[in-house]
Amino acid sequence: AMEAQLTRRQLAVLITGLKATGIGQSLVFAILAPLGREEQLSELQNTSVIAGSALVIGLYSTHWGRLSDRVGRKPVTLIGVVVVAASVALYGTTSSLWGLLAVSGLAGLTVGLASVPLPTMVGDLAPPGTEGIASGVFRMATDLGWVVGPMVQGAMADEGLWGWGFVVAGVPLLLFGLLFLRAPETGRRGPYGQ
């Protein structure tokens, strides 16, 4: 068992990361439908962009979990945050179906880099007997990001600033990355990490 336990500061950093990841992942949903209509995409084409991202997230999540077991939670998360921020920014540069599908695939591929190790770190750091509440707090933080992201993007789109919404999402991700540099490495060496 690890000696380290989750401090309030570490909890705040990890919660910020989950909120930022949720915002970055979800703000795209507020803009895809209007953007798709503007580009004359069908509803099926629009929803295929979202479904494609979800499919890739599901296919690669266990891979990113194994990678974080092998090389550590911190480096996988840091790489993930940077790449997710870049993929979110790329959404603002394309409007074709194939471009959106490509960016959506990239986002799906990389979201797990940022989101899979974080809850695992909670389990690694939570004091014994508090793992359940710690997991609940992290789920709440992610869900809050999923609420805030579409609202921010919708408000910016109403003002004709939809492209800036992607910048707004990338900034907290990058700030989280900077804060996360101070987080401890918690990677436990299991069967995939030996």
CSV table of C-alpha atoms in Angstrom, one decimal:
chain,number,residue,atom,x,y,z
A,1,ALA,CA,0.0,0.0,0.0
A,2,MET,CA,1.1,3.5,-0.7
A,3,GLU,CA,1.9,5.9,2.1
A,4,ALA,CA,0.7,9.0,0.2
A,5,GLN,CA,-2.8,10.2,0.8
A,6,LEU,CA,-4.9,12.8,-0.9
A,7,THR,CA,-4.4,16.3,0.5
A,8,ARG,CA,-7.0,19.1,0.0
A,9,ARG,CA,-4.7,20.8,-2.5
A,10,GLN,CA,-4.2,17.6,-4.5
A,11,LEU,CA,-7.9,17.0,-4.5
A,12,ALA,CA,-8.5,20.5,-5.8
A,13,VAL,CA,-6.0,20.0,-8.6
A,14,LEU,CA,-7.5,16.7,-9.6
A,15,ILE,CA,-11.1,18.1,-9.5
A,16,THR,CA,-10.0,21.1,-11.6
A,17,GLY,CA,-8.6,18.7,-14.1
A,18,LEU,CA,-11.7,16.6,-14.3
A,19,LYS,CA,-13.8,19.8,-14.7
A,20,ALA,CA,-11.5,21.1,-17.4
A,21,THR,CA,-11.5,17.7,-19.2
A,22,GLY,CA,-15.3,17.6,-19.0
A,23,ILE,CA,-15.6,21.1,-20.4
A,24,GLY,CA,-13.2,20.4,-23.2
A,25,GLN,CA,-15.0,17.2,-24.2
A,26,SER,CA,-18.5,18.5,-23.9
A,27,LEU,CA,-18.4,22.0,-25.4
A,28,VAL,CA,-18.2,20.5,-28.8
A,29,PHE,CA,-21.7,19.1,-28.5
A,30,ALA,CA,-23.3,22.6,-28.2
A,31,ILE,CA,-21.8,23.7,-31.5
A,32,LEU,CA,-21.8,20.6,-33.7
A,33,ALA,CA,-25.5,20.7,-34.6
A,34,PRO,CA,-25.6,24.3,-35.7
A,35,LEU,CA,-22.3,24.0,-37.4
A,36,GLY,CA,-23.5,20.9,-39.2
A,37,ARG,CA,-26.7,22.6,-40.4
A,38,GLU,CA,-24.7,25.5,-41.6
A,39,GLU,CA,-22.5,23.1,-43.6
A,40,GLN,CA,-25.6,21.2,-44.8
A,41,LEU,CA,-24.8,18.0,-43.0
A,42,SER,CA,-27.6,15.6,-42.2
A,43,GLU,CA,-28.6,14.8,-38.6
A,44,LEU,CA,-27.1,11.4,-39.1
A,45,GLN,CA,-23.8,12.9,-40.2
A,46,ASN,CA,-23.8,15.2,-37.2
A,47,THR,CA,-24.5,12.5,-34.7
A,48,SER,CA,-21.9,10.3,-36.4
A,49,VAL,CA,-19.2,12.8,-35.4
A,50,ILE,CA,-20.2,12.4,-31.7
A,51,ALA,CA,-20.7,8.7,-32.0
A,52,GLY,CA,-17.3,8.3,-33.6
A,53,SER,CA,-15.6,10.1,-30.7
A,54,ALA,CA,-17.4,8.0,-28.2
A,55,LEU,CA,-16.5,4.8,-30.0
A,56,VAL,CA,-12.8,5.6,-30.1
A,57,ILE,CA,-12.9,6.6,-26.4
A,58,GLY,CA,-14.3,3.2,-25.6
A,59,LEU,CA,-11.9,1.3,-27.7
A,60,TYR,CA,-8.8,2.9,-26.3
A,61,SER,CA,-9.6,3.5,-22.6
A,62,THR,CA,-8.2,0.2,-21.5
A,63,HIS,CA,-5.0,0.8,-23.5
A,64,TRP,CA,-4.5,4.2,-21.7
A,65,GLY,CA,-5.1,2.5,-18.4
A,66,ARG,CA,-2.5,-0.1,-19.1
A,67,LEU,CA,-0.1,2.6,-20.2
A,68,SER,CA,-0.6,4.6,-17.0
A,69,ASP,CA,0.1,1.4,-15.0
A,70,ARG,CA,3.3,0.9,-17.0
A,71,VAL,CA,4.8,4.4,-17.2
A,72,GLY,CA,2.9,6.2,-14.5
A,73,ARG,CA,-0.3,8.2,-14.1
A,74,LYS,CA,1.3,11.6,-14.2
A,75,PRO,CA,3.1,11.5,-17.6
A,76,VAL,CA,0.1,9.9,-19.3
A,77,THR,CA,-2.2,12.6,-17.9
A,78,LEU,CA,0.1,15.5,-18.8
A,79,ILE,CA,0.4,14.2,-22.4
A,80,GLY,CA,-3.3,13.7,-22.6
A,81,VAL,CA,-4.2,17.2,-21.4
A,82,VAL,CA,-1.9,18.8,-24.0
A,83,VAL,CA,-3.2,16.7,-26.8
A,84,VAL,CA,-6.9,17.1,-25.7
A,85,ALA,CA,-6.4,20.9,-25.7
A,86,ALA,CA,-4.9,20.7,-29.2
A,87,SER,CA,-7.7,18.5,-30.5
A,88,VAL,CA,-10.4,20.8,-29.0
A,89,ALA,CA,-8.7,23.7,-30.8
A,90,LEU,CA,-8.8,21.8,-34.0
A,91,TYR,CA,-12.6,21.6,-33.9
A,92,GLY,CA,-12.6,25.4,-34.4
A,93,THR,CA,-10.6,25.0,-37.6
A,94,THR,CA,-12.7,22.6,-39.6
A,95,SER,CA,-16.3,22.4,-40.7
A,96,SER,CA,-16.3,19.6,-43.3
A,97,LEU,CA,-17.8,16.2,-42.3
A,98,TRP,CA,-14.5,14.4,-42.9
A,99,GLY,CA,-12.6,17.0,-41.0
A,100,LEU,CA,-15.0,16.9,-38.1
A,101,LEU,CA,-14.8,13.0,-38.1
A,102,ALA,CA,-11.0,13.2,-38.1
A,103,VAL,CA,-10.8,15.6,-35.2
A,104,SER,CA,-13.5,13.7,-33.4
A,105,GLY,CA,-11.5,10.5,-33.7
A,106,LEU,CA,-8.4,12.3,-32.5
A,107,ALA,CA,-10.3,13.7,-29.6
A,108,GLY,CA,-11.7,10.3,-28.8
A,109,LEU,CA,-8.3,8.7,-29.0
A,110,THR,CA,-6.7,11.3,-26.6
A,111,VAL,CA,-9.5,11.9,-24.1
A,112,GLY,CA,-8.7,8.7,-22.4
A,113,LEU,CA,-5.1,9.9,-21.9
A,114,ALA,CA,-6.4,12.7,-19.7
A,115,SER,CA,-9.4,11.1,-18.2
A,116,VAL,CA,-8.5,7.5,-17.4
A,117,PRO,CA,-5.5,8.1,-15.1
A,118,LEU,CA,-7.2,10.8,-13.0
A,119,PRO,CA,-9.8,8.7,-11.2
A,120,THR,CA,-7.2,6.0,-10.8
A,121,MET,CA,-5.0,8.5,-8.9
A,122,VAL,CA,-8.0,9.2,-6.6
A,123,GLY,CA,-8.0,5.5,-5.7
A,124,ASP,CA,-4.3,5.6,-5.2
A,125,LEU,CA,-4.3,8.6,-3.0
A,126,ALA,CA,-7.6,8.5,-1.1
A,127,PRO,CA,-7.3,7.5,2.6
A,128,PRO,CA,-8.5,4.0,3.3
A,129,GLY,CA,-12.3,4.0,3.8
A,130,THR,CA,-12.8,7.2,1.8
A,131,GLU,CA,-12.4,5.9,-1.8
A,132,GLY,CA,-16.2,5.9,-2.4
A,133,ILE,CA,-16.7,9.5,-1.5
A,134,ALA,CA,-13.5,10.6,-3.3
A,135,SER,CA,-14.8,8.8,-6.5
A,136,GLY,CA,-18.2,10.5,-6.0
A,137,VAL,CA,-16.5,13.9,-5.9
A,138,PHE,CA,-14.6,13.2,-9.0
A,139,ARG,CA,-17.7,12.0,-10.9
A,140,MET,CA,-19.4,15.2,-9.8
A,141,ALA,CA,-16.5,17.3,-11.0
A,142,THR,CA,-16.6,15.7,-14.4
A,143,ASP,CA,-20.4,16.1,-14.7
A,144,LEU,CA,-20.1,19.7,-13.7
A,145,GLY,CA,-17.6,20.2,-16.6
A,146,TRP,CA,-20.2,18.5,-18.9
A,147,VAL,CA,-22.8,21.0,-17.8
A,148,VAL,CA,-20.5,24.1,-18.0
A,149,GLY,CA,-19.0,23.3,-21.4
A,150,PRO,CA,-22.1,23.4,-23.6
A,151,MET,CA,-23.5,26.4,-21.7
A,152,VAL,CA,-20.3,28.4,-22.3
A,153,GLN,CA,-20.1,27.3,-26.0
A,154,GLY,CA,-23.8,28.0,-26.5
A,155,ALA,CA,-23.5,31.5,-25.0
A,156,MET,CA,-20.5,32.3,-27.2
A,157,ALA,CA,-22.2,30.9,-30.3
A,158,ASP,CA,-25.2,33.2,-29.5
A,159,GLU,CA,-22.7,36.1,-29.7
A,160,GLY,CA,-21.2,34.9,-33.0
A,161,LEU,CA,-18.0,33.8,-31.2
A,162,TRP,CA,-18.3,30.0,-31.6
A,163,GLY,CA,-14.7,29.5,-32.5
A,164,TRP,CA,-13.5,31.3,-29.3
A,165,GLY,CA,-15.4,28.7,-27.3
A,166,PHE,CA,-12.7,26.2,-28.3
A,167,VAL,CA,-10.0,28.5,-27.0
A,168,VAL,CA,-12.0,29.0,-23.8
A,169,ALA,CA,-12.0,25.2,-23.3
A,170,GLY,CA,-8.3,24.8,-24.1
A,171,VAL,CA,-7.2,27.4,-21.6
A,172,PRO,CA,-8.4,25.6,-18.5
A,173,LEU,CA,-7.0,22.3,-19.8
A,174,LEU,CA,-3.6,23.9,-20.2
A,175,LEU,CA,-3.8,25.6,-16.9
A,176,PHE,CA,-4.6,22.3,-15.3
A,177,GLY,CA,-1.6,20.8,-17.0
A,178,LEU,CA,0.6,23.4,-15.4
A,179,LEU,CA,-1.0,22.8,-11.9
A,180,PHE,CA,-0.7,19.1,-12.4
A,181,LEU,CA,3.1,19.3,-12.8
A,182,ARG,CA,3.1,19.6,-9.0
A,183,ALA,CA,1.0,16.5,-8.5
A,184,PRO,CA,2.6,13.4,-7.1
A,185,GLU,CA,3.1,10.3,-9.2
A,186,THR,CA,0.9,7.5,-7.9
A,187,GLY,CA,1.4,4.7,-10.4
A,188,ARG,CA,1.2,1.4,-8.7
A,189,ARG,CA,3.0,-1.3,-10.5
A,190,GLY,CA,0.5,-4.1,-11.3
A,191,PRO,CA,0.6,-6.9,-13.8
A,192,TYR,CA,0.8,-4.4,-16.7
A,193,GLY,CA,3.4,-2.2,-15.0
A,194,GLN,CA,6.1,-4.8,-14.2
